[in-house]
PDB file of C-alpha atoms in Angstrom:
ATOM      1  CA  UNK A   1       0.000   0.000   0.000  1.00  0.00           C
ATOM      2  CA  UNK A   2       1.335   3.406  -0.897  1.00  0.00           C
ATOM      3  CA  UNK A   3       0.572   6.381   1.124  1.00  0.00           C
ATOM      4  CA  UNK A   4       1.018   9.537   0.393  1.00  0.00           C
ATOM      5  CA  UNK A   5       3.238  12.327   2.169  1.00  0.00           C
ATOM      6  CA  UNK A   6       0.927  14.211   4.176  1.00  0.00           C
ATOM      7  CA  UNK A   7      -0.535  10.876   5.492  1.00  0.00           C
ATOM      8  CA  UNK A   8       2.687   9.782   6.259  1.00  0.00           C
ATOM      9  CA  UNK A   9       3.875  12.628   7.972  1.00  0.00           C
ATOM     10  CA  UNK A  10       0.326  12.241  10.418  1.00  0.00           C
ATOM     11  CA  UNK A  11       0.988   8.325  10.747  1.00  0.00           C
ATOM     12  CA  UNK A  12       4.551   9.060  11.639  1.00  0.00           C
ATOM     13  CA  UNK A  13       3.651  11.823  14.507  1.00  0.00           C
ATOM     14  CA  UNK A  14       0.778  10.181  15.919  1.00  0.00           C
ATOM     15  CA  UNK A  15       3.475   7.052  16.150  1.00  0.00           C
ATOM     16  CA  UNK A  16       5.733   9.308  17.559  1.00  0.00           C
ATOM     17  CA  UNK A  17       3.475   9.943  20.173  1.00  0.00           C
ATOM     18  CA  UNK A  18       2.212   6.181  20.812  1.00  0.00           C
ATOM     19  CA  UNK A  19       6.470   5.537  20.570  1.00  0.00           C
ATOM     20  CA  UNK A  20       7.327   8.045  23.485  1.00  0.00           C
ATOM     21  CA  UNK A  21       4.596   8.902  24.924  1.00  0.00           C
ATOM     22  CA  UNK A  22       4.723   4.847  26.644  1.00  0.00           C
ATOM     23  CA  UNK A  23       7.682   5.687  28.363  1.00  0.00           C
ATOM     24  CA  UNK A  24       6.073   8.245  30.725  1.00  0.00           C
ATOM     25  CA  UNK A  25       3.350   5.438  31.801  1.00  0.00           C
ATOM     26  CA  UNK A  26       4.193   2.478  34.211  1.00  0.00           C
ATOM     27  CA  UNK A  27       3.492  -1.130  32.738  1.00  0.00           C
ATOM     28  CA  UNK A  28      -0.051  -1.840  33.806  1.00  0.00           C
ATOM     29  CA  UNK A  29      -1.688  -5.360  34.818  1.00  0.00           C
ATOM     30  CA  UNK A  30      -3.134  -5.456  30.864  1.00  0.00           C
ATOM     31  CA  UNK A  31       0.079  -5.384  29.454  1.00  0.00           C
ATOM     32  CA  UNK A  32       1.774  -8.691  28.874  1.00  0.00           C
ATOM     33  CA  UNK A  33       4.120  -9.818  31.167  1.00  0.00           C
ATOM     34  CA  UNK A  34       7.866  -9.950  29.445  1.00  0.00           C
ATOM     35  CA  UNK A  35       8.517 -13.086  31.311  1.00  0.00           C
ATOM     36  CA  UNK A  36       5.502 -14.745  28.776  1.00  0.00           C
ATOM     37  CA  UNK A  37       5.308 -18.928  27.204  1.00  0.00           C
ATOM     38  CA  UNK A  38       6.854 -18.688  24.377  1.00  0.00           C
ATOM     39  CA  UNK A  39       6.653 -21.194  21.774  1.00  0.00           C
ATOM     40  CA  UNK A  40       5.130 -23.746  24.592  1.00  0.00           C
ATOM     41  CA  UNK A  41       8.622 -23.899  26.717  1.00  0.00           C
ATOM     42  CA  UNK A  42       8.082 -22.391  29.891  1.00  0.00           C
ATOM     43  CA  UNK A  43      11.294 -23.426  31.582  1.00  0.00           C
ATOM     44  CA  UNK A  44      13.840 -19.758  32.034  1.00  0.00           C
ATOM     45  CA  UNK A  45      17.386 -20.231  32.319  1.00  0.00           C
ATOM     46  CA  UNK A  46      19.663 -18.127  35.095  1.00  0.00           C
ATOM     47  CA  UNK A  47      22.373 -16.714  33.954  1.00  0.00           C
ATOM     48  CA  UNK A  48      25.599 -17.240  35.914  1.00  0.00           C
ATOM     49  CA  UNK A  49      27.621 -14.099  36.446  1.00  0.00           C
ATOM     50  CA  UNK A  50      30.664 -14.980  34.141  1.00  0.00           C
ATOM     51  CA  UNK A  51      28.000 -15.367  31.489  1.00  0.00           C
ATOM     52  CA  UNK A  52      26.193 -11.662  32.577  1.00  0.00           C
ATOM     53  CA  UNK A  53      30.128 -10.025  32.862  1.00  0.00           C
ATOM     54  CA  UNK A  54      30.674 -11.537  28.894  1.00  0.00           C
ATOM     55  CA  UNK A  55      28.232  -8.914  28.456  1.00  0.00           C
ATOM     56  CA  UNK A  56      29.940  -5.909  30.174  1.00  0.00           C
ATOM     57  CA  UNK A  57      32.430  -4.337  27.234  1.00  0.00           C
ATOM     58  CA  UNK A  58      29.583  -4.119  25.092  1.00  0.00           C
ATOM     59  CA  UNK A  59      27.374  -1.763  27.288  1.00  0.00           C
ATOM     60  CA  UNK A  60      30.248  -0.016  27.188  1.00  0.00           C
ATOM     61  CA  UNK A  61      30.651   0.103  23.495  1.00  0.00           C
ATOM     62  CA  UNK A  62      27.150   0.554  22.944  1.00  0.00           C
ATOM     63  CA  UNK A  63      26.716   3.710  25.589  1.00  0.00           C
ATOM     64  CA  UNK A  64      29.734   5.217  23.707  1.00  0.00           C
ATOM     65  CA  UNK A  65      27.903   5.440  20.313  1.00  0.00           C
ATOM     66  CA  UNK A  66      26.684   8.634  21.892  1.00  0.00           C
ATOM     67  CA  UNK A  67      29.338  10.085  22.059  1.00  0.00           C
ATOM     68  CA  UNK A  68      30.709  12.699  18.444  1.00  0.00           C
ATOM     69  CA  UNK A  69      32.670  11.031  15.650  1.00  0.00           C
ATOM     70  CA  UNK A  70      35.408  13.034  16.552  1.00  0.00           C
ATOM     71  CA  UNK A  71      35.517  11.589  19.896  1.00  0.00           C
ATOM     72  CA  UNK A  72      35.015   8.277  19.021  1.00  0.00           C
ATOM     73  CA  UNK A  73      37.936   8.118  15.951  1.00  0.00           C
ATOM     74  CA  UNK A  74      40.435   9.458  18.716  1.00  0.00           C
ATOM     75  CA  UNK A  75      39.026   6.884  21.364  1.00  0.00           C
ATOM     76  CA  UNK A  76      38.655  10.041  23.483  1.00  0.00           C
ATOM     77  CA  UNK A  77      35.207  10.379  25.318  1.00  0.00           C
ATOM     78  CA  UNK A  78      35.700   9.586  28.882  1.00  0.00           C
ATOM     79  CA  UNK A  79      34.800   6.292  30.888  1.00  0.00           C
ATOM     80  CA  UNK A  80      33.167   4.651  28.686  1.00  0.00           C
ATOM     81  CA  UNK A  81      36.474   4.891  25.937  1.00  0.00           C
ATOM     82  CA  UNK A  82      38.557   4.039  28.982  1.00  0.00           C
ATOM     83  CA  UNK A  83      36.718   0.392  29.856  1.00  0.00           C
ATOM     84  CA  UNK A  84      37.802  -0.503  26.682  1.00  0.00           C
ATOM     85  CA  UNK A  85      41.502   0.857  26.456  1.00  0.00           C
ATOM     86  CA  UNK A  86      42.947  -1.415  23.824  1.00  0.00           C
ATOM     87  CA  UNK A  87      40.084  -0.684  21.085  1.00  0.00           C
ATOM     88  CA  UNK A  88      41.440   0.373  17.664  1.00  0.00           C
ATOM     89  CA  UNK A  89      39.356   2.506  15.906  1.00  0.00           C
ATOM     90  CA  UNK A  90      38.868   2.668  12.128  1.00  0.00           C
ATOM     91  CA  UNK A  91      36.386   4.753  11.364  1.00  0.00           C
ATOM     92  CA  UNK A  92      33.330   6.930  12.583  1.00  0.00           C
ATOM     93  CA  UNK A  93      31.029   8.793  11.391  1.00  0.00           C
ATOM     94  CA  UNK A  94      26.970  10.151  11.440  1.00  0.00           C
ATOM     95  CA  UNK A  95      25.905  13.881  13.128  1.00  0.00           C
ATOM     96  CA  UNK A  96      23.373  12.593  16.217  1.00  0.00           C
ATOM     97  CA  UNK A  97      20.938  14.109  14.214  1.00  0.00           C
ATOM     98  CA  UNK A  98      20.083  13.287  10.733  1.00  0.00           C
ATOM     99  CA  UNK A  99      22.886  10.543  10.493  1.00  0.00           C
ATOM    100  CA  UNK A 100      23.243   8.593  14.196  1.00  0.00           C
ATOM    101  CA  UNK A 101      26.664   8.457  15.407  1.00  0.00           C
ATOM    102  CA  UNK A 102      28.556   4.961  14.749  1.00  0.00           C
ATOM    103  CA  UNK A 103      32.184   3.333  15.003  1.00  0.00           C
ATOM    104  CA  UNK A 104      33.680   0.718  13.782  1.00  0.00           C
ATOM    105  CA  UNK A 105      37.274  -0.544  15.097  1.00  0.00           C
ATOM    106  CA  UNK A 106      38.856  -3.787  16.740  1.00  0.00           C
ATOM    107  CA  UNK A 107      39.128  -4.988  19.775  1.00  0.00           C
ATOM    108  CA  UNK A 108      42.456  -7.240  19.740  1.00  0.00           C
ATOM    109  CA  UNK A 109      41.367  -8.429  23.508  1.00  0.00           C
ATOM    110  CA  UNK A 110      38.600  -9.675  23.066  1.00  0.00           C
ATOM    111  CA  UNK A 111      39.429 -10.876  19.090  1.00  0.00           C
ATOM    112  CA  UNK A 112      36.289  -9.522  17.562  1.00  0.00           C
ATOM    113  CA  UNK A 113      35.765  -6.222  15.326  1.00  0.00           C
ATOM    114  CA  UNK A 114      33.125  -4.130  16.869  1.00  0.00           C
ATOM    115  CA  UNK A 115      30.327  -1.894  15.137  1.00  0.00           C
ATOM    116  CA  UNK A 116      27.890   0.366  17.379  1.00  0.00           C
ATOM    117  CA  UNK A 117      25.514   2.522  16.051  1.00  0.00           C
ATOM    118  CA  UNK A 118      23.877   5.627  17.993  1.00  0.00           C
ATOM    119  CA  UNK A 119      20.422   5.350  20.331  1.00  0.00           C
ATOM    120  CA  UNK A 120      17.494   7.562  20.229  1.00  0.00           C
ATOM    121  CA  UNK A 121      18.498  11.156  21.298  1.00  0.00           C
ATOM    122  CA  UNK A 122      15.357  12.606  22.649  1.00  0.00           C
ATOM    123  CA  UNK A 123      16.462  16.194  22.253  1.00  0.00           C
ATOM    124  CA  UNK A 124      16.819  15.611  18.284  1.00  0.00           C
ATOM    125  CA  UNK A 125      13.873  15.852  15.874  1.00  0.00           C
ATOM    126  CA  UNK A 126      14.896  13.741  13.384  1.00  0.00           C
ATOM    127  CA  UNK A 127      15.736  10.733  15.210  1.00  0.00           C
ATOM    128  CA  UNK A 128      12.012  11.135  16.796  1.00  0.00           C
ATOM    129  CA  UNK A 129      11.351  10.900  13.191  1.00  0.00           C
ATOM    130  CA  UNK A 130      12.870   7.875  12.549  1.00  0.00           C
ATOM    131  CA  UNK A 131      11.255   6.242  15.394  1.00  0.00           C
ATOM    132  CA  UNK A 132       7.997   7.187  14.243  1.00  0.00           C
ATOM    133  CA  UNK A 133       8.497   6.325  10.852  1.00  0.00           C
ATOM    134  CA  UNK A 134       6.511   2.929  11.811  1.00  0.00           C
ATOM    135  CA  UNK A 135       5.278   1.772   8.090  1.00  0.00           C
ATOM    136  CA  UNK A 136       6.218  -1.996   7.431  1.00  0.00           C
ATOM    137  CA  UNK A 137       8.278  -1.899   4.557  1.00  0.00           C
ATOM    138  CA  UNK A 138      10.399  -4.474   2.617  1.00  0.00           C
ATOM    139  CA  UNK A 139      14.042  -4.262   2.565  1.00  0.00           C
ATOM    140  CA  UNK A 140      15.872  -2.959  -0.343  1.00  0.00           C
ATOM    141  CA  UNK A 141      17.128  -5.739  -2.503  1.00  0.00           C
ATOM    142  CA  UNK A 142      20.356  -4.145  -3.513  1.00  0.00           C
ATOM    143  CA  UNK A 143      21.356  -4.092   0.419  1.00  0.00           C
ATOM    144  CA  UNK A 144      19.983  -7.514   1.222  1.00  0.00           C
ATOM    145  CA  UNK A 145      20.072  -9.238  -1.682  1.00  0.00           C
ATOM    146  CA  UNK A 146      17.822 -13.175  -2.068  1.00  0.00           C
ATOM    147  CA  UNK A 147      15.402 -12.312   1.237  1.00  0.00           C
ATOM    148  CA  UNK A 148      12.010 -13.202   0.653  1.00  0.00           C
ATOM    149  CA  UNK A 149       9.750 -10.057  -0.250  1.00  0.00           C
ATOM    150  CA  UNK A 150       7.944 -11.607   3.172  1.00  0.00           C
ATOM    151  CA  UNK A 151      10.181  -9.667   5.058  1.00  0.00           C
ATOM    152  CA  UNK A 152       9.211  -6.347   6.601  1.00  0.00           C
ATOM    153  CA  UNK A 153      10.537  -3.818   8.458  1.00  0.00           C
ATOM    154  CA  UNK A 154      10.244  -0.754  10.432  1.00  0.00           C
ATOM    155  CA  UNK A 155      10.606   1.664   7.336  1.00  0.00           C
ATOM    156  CA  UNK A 156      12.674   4.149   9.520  1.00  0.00           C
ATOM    157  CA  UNK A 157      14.919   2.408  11.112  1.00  0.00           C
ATOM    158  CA  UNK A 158      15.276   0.428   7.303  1.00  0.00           C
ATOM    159  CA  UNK A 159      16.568   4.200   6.188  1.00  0.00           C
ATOM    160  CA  UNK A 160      18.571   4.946   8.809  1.00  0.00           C
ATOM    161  CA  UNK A 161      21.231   1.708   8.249  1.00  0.00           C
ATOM    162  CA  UNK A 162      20.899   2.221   4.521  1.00  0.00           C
ATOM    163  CA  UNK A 163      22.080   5.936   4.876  1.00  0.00           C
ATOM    164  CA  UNK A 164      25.206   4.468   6.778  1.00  0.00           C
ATOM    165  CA  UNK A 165      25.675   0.876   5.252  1.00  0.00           C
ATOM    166  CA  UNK A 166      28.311   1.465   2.647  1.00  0.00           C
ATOM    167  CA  UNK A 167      30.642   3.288   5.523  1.00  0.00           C
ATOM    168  CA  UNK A 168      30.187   0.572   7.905  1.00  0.00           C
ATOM    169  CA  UNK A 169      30.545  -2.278   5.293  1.00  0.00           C
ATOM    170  CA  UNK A 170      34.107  -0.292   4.158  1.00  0.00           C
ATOM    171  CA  UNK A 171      35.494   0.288   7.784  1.00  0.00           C
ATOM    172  CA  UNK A 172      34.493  -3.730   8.744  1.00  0.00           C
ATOM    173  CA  UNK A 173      36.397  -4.727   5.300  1.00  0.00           C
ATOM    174  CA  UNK A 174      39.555  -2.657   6.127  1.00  0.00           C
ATOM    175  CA  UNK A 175      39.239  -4.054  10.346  1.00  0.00           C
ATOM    176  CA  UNK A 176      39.157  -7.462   9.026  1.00  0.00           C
ATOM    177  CA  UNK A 177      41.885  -7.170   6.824  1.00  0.00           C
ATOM    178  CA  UNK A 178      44.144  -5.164   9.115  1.00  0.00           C
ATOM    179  CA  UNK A 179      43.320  -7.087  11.598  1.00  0.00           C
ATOM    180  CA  UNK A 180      43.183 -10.964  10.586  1.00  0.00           C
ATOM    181  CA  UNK A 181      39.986 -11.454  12.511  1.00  0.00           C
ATOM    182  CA  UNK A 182      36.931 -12.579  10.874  1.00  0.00           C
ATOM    183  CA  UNK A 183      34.623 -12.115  13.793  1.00  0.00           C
ATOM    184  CA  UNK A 184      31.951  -8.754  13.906  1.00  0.00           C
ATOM    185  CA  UNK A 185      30.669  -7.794  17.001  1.00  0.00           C
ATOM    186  CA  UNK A 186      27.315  -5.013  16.334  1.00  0.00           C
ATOM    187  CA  UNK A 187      26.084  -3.307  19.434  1.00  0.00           C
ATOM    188  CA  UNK A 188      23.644  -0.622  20.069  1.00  0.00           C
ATOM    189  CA  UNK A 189      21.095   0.879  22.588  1.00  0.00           C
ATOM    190  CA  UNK A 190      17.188   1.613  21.418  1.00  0.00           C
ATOM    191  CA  UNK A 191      17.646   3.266  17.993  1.00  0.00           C
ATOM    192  CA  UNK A 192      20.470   2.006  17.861  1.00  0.00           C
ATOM    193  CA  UNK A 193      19.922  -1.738  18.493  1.00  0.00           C
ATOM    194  CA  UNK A 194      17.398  -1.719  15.561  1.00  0.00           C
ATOM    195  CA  UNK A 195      20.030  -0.260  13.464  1.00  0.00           C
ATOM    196  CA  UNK A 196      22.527  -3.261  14.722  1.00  0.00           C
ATOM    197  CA  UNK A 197      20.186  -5.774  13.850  1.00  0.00           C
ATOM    198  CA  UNK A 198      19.542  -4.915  10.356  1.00  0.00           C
ATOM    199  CA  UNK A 199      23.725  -4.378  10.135  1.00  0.00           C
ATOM    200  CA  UNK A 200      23.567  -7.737  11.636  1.00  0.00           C
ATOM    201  CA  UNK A 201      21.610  -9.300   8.786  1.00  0.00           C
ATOM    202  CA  UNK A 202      23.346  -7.423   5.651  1.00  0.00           C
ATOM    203  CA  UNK A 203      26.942  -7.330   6.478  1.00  0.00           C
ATOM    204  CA  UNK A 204      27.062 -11.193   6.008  1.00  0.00           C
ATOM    205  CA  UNK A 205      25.741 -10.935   2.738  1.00  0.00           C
ATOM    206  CA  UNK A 206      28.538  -8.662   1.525  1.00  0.00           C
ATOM    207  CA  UNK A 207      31.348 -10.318   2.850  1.00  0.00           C
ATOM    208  CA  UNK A 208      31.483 -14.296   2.656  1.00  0.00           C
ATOM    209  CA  UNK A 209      32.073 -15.808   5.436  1.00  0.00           C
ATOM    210  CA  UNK A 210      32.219 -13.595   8.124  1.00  0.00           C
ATOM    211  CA  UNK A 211      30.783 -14.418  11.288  1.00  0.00           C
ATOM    212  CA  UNK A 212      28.470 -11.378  12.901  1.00  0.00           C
ATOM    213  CA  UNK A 213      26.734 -11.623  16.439  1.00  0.00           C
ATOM    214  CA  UNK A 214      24.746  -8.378  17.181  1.00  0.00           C
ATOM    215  CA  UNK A 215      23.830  -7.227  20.961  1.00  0.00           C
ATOM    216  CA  UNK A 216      21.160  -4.816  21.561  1.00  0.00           C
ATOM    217  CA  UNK A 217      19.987  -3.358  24.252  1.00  0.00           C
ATOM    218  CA  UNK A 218      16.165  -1.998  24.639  1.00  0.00           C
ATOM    219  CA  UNK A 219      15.779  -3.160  20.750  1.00  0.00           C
ATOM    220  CA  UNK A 220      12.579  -1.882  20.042  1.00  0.00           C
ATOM    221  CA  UNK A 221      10.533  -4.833  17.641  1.00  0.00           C
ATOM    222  CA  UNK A 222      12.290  -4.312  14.145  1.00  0.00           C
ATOM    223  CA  UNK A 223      10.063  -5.951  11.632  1.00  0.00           C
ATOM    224  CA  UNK A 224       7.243  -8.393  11.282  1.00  0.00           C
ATOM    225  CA  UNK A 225       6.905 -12.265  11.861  1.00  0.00           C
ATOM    226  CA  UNK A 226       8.426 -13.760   8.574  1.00  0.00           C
ATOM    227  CA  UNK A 227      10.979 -11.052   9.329  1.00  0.00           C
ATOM    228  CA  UNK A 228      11.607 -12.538  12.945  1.00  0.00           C
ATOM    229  CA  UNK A 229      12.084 -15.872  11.491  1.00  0.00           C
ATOM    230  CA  UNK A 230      14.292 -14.669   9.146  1.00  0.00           C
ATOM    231  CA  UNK A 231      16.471 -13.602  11.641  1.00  0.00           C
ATOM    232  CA  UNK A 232      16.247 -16.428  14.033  1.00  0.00           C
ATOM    233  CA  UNK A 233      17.262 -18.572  11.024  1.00  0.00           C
ATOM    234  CA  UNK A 234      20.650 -16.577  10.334  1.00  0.00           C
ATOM    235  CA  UNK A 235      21.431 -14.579  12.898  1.00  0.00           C
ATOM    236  CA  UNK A 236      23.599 -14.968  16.658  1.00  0.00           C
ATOM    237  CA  UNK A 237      21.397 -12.725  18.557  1.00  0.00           C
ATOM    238  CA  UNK A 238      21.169 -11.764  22.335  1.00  0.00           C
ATOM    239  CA  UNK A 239      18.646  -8.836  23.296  1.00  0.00           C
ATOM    240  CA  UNK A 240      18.800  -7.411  26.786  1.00  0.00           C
ATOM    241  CA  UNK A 241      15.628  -5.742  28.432  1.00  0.00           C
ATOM    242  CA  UNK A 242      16.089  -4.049  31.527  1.00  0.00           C
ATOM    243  CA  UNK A 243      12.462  -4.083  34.531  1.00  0.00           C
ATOM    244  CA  UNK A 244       9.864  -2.116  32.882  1.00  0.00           C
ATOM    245  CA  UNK A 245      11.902  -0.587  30.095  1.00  0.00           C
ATOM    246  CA  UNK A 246       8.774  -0.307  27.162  1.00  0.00           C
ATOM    247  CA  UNK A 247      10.547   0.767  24.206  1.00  0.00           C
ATOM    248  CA  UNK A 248      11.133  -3.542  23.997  1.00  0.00           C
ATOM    249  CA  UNK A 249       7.781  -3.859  23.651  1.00  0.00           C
ATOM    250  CA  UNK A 250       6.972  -1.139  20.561  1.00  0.00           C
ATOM    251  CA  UNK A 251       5.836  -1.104  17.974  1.00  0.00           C
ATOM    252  CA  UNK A 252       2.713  -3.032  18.960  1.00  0.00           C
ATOM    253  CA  UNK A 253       2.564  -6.680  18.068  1.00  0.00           C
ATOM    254  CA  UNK A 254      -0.662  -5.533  16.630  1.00  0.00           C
ATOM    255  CA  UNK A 255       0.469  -3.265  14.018  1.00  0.00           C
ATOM    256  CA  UNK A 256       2.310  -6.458  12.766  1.00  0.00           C
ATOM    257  CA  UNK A 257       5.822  -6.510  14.911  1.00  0.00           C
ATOM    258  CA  UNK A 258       7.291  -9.093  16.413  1.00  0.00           C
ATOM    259  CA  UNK A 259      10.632  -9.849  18.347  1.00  0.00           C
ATOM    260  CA  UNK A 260      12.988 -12.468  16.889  1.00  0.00           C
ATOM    261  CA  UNK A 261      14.665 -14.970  19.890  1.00  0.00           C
ATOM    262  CA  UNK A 262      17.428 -13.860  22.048  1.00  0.00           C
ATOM    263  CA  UNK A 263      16.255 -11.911  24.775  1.00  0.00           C
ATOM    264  CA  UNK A 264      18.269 -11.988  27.804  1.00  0.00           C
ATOM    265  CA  UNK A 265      15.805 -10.141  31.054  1.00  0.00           C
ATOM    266  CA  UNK A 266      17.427  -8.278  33.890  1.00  0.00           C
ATOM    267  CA  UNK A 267      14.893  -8.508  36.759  1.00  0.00           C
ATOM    268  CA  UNK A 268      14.138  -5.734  39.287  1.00  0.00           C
ATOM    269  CA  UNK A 269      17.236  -6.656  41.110  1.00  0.00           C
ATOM    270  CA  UNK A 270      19.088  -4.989  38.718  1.00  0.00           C
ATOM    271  CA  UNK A 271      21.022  -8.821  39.339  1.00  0.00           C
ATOM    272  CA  UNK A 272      19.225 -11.705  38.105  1.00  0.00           C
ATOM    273  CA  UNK A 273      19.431 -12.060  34.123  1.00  0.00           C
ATOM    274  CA  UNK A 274      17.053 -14.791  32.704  1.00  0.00           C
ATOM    275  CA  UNK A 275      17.591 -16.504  29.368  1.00  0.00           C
ATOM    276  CA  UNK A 276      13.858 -15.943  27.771  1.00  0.00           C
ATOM    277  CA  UNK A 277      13.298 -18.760  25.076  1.00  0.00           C
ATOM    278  CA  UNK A 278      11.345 -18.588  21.971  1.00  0.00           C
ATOM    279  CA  UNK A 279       9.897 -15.295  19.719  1.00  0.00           C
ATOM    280  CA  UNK A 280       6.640 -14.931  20.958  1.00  0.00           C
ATOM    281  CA  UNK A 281       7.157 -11.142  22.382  1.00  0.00           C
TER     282      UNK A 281
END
């Protein structure tokens, strides 16, 4: 179905609005729990505490996506550049506005190249945009080349890794060969986790071979059900929700959205992490 600007533009801020406006309103008893059967297994695994610390660089590399280009190519932004003191970085880019910040560079600790892509700002217009920009759309063919016209997506978050796709595939092709290492590691928060995801799925079908595990954290719901199959079927995947974070839980399942596997749930602890099996979220 084709729309046409000006109902676009009212689909995309009423969105907005359904989008953000969630996050000011506690989880009530109608919403479904995040802790739900899925797929008919009911049995949640613990995680052990060297399995939660794996886990630790990459909030780090994720929260330091926010920081500028600039800070990021000279691995010069504070804490969260200091936790991981022996990245390389290779190349950085996007505004925080129109363009989200990302980096790409190696990590010769823990032997994997890492990508992380920019979260939500909430100060910024055109990331709102983005966000809101909640159309189910198919991916462009030239990008992802042989998946199934089945497959839809979350038509802004679609744009927003096309717009940086040819940098990241570039920087990832020049870590790899500097490097020797044939492992990609794509983080992100909110925003920024969608954006991972869909990195996730295309950089494997540029470069043979390679193997790509994405972490998000707060991934909002990408794309539809053929979509989260699709994913399930070729992708490493761990998603992390946090207590009553929402933004995991939007877009609504029923505009057509649904979560692929991999969701890892800190309780209201802030300790416990439980292995969550199954896509039915």
């Amino acid at each position: 179905m084709v729309f046409s600007t000006s109902v676009r533009r009212a689909l995309t801020w009423l969105s907005i609005f359904c989008f953000f406006g969630a996050q000011a309103s506690p989880l009530t008893d109608t919403q479904p729990s995040v802790l739900i059967t899925r797929d008919n297994v009911t049995t949640f695994t613990t995680l052990s505490q060297t399995e939660i610390s794996a886990f630790r660089p990459f909030s780090y590399y994720a929260a330091t996506a926010y920081c500028t280009s600039s800070e990021t190519a000279n691995w010069n932004c504070g804490a969260n550049c200091k936790a991981n003191r022996a990245f390389e970085p290779i190349a950085a880019g996007g505004d925080g506005d129109d363009v989200q910040y990302w980096f790409v560079g190696i990590d010769p600790k823990l032997k994997t190249i890492v990508v992380s892509h920019q979260g939500t700002d909430p100060f910024k217009l055109l990331p709102l945009l983005t966000d809101g920009d909640i159309l189910l759309s198919q991916l462009d063919p030239t990008l992802f080349p042989g998946v199934d016209d089945s497959v839809m997506v979350h038509g802004g978050f679609r744009d927003s890794q096309a717009e940086t796709s040819a940098d990241i595939l570039a920087a990832v092709k020049t870590a790899m060969a500097q490097s020797g290492l044939n492992d990609v590691t794509v983080v992100g928060h909110s925003l920024g986790a969608a954006i991972a995801l869909l990195d996730g799925l295309f950089l494997p079908l540029h470069i043979p071979g390679v193997n790509v595990k994405v972490i998000g954290y707060g991934m909002p719901r990408v794309g539809n059900d053929a979509f989260a199959d699709f994913v399930d079927g070729n992708l490493d995947l761990t998603r992390i929700t946090h207590k009553n974070d929402v933004i995991p839980i939007v877009p609504g399942r029923f505009l057509g959205f649904h979560h692929p596997s991999g969701e890892k749930h800190i309780q209201h602890d802030d300790v416990t992490w439980i292995a969550c099996p199954g896509n039915f979220s």
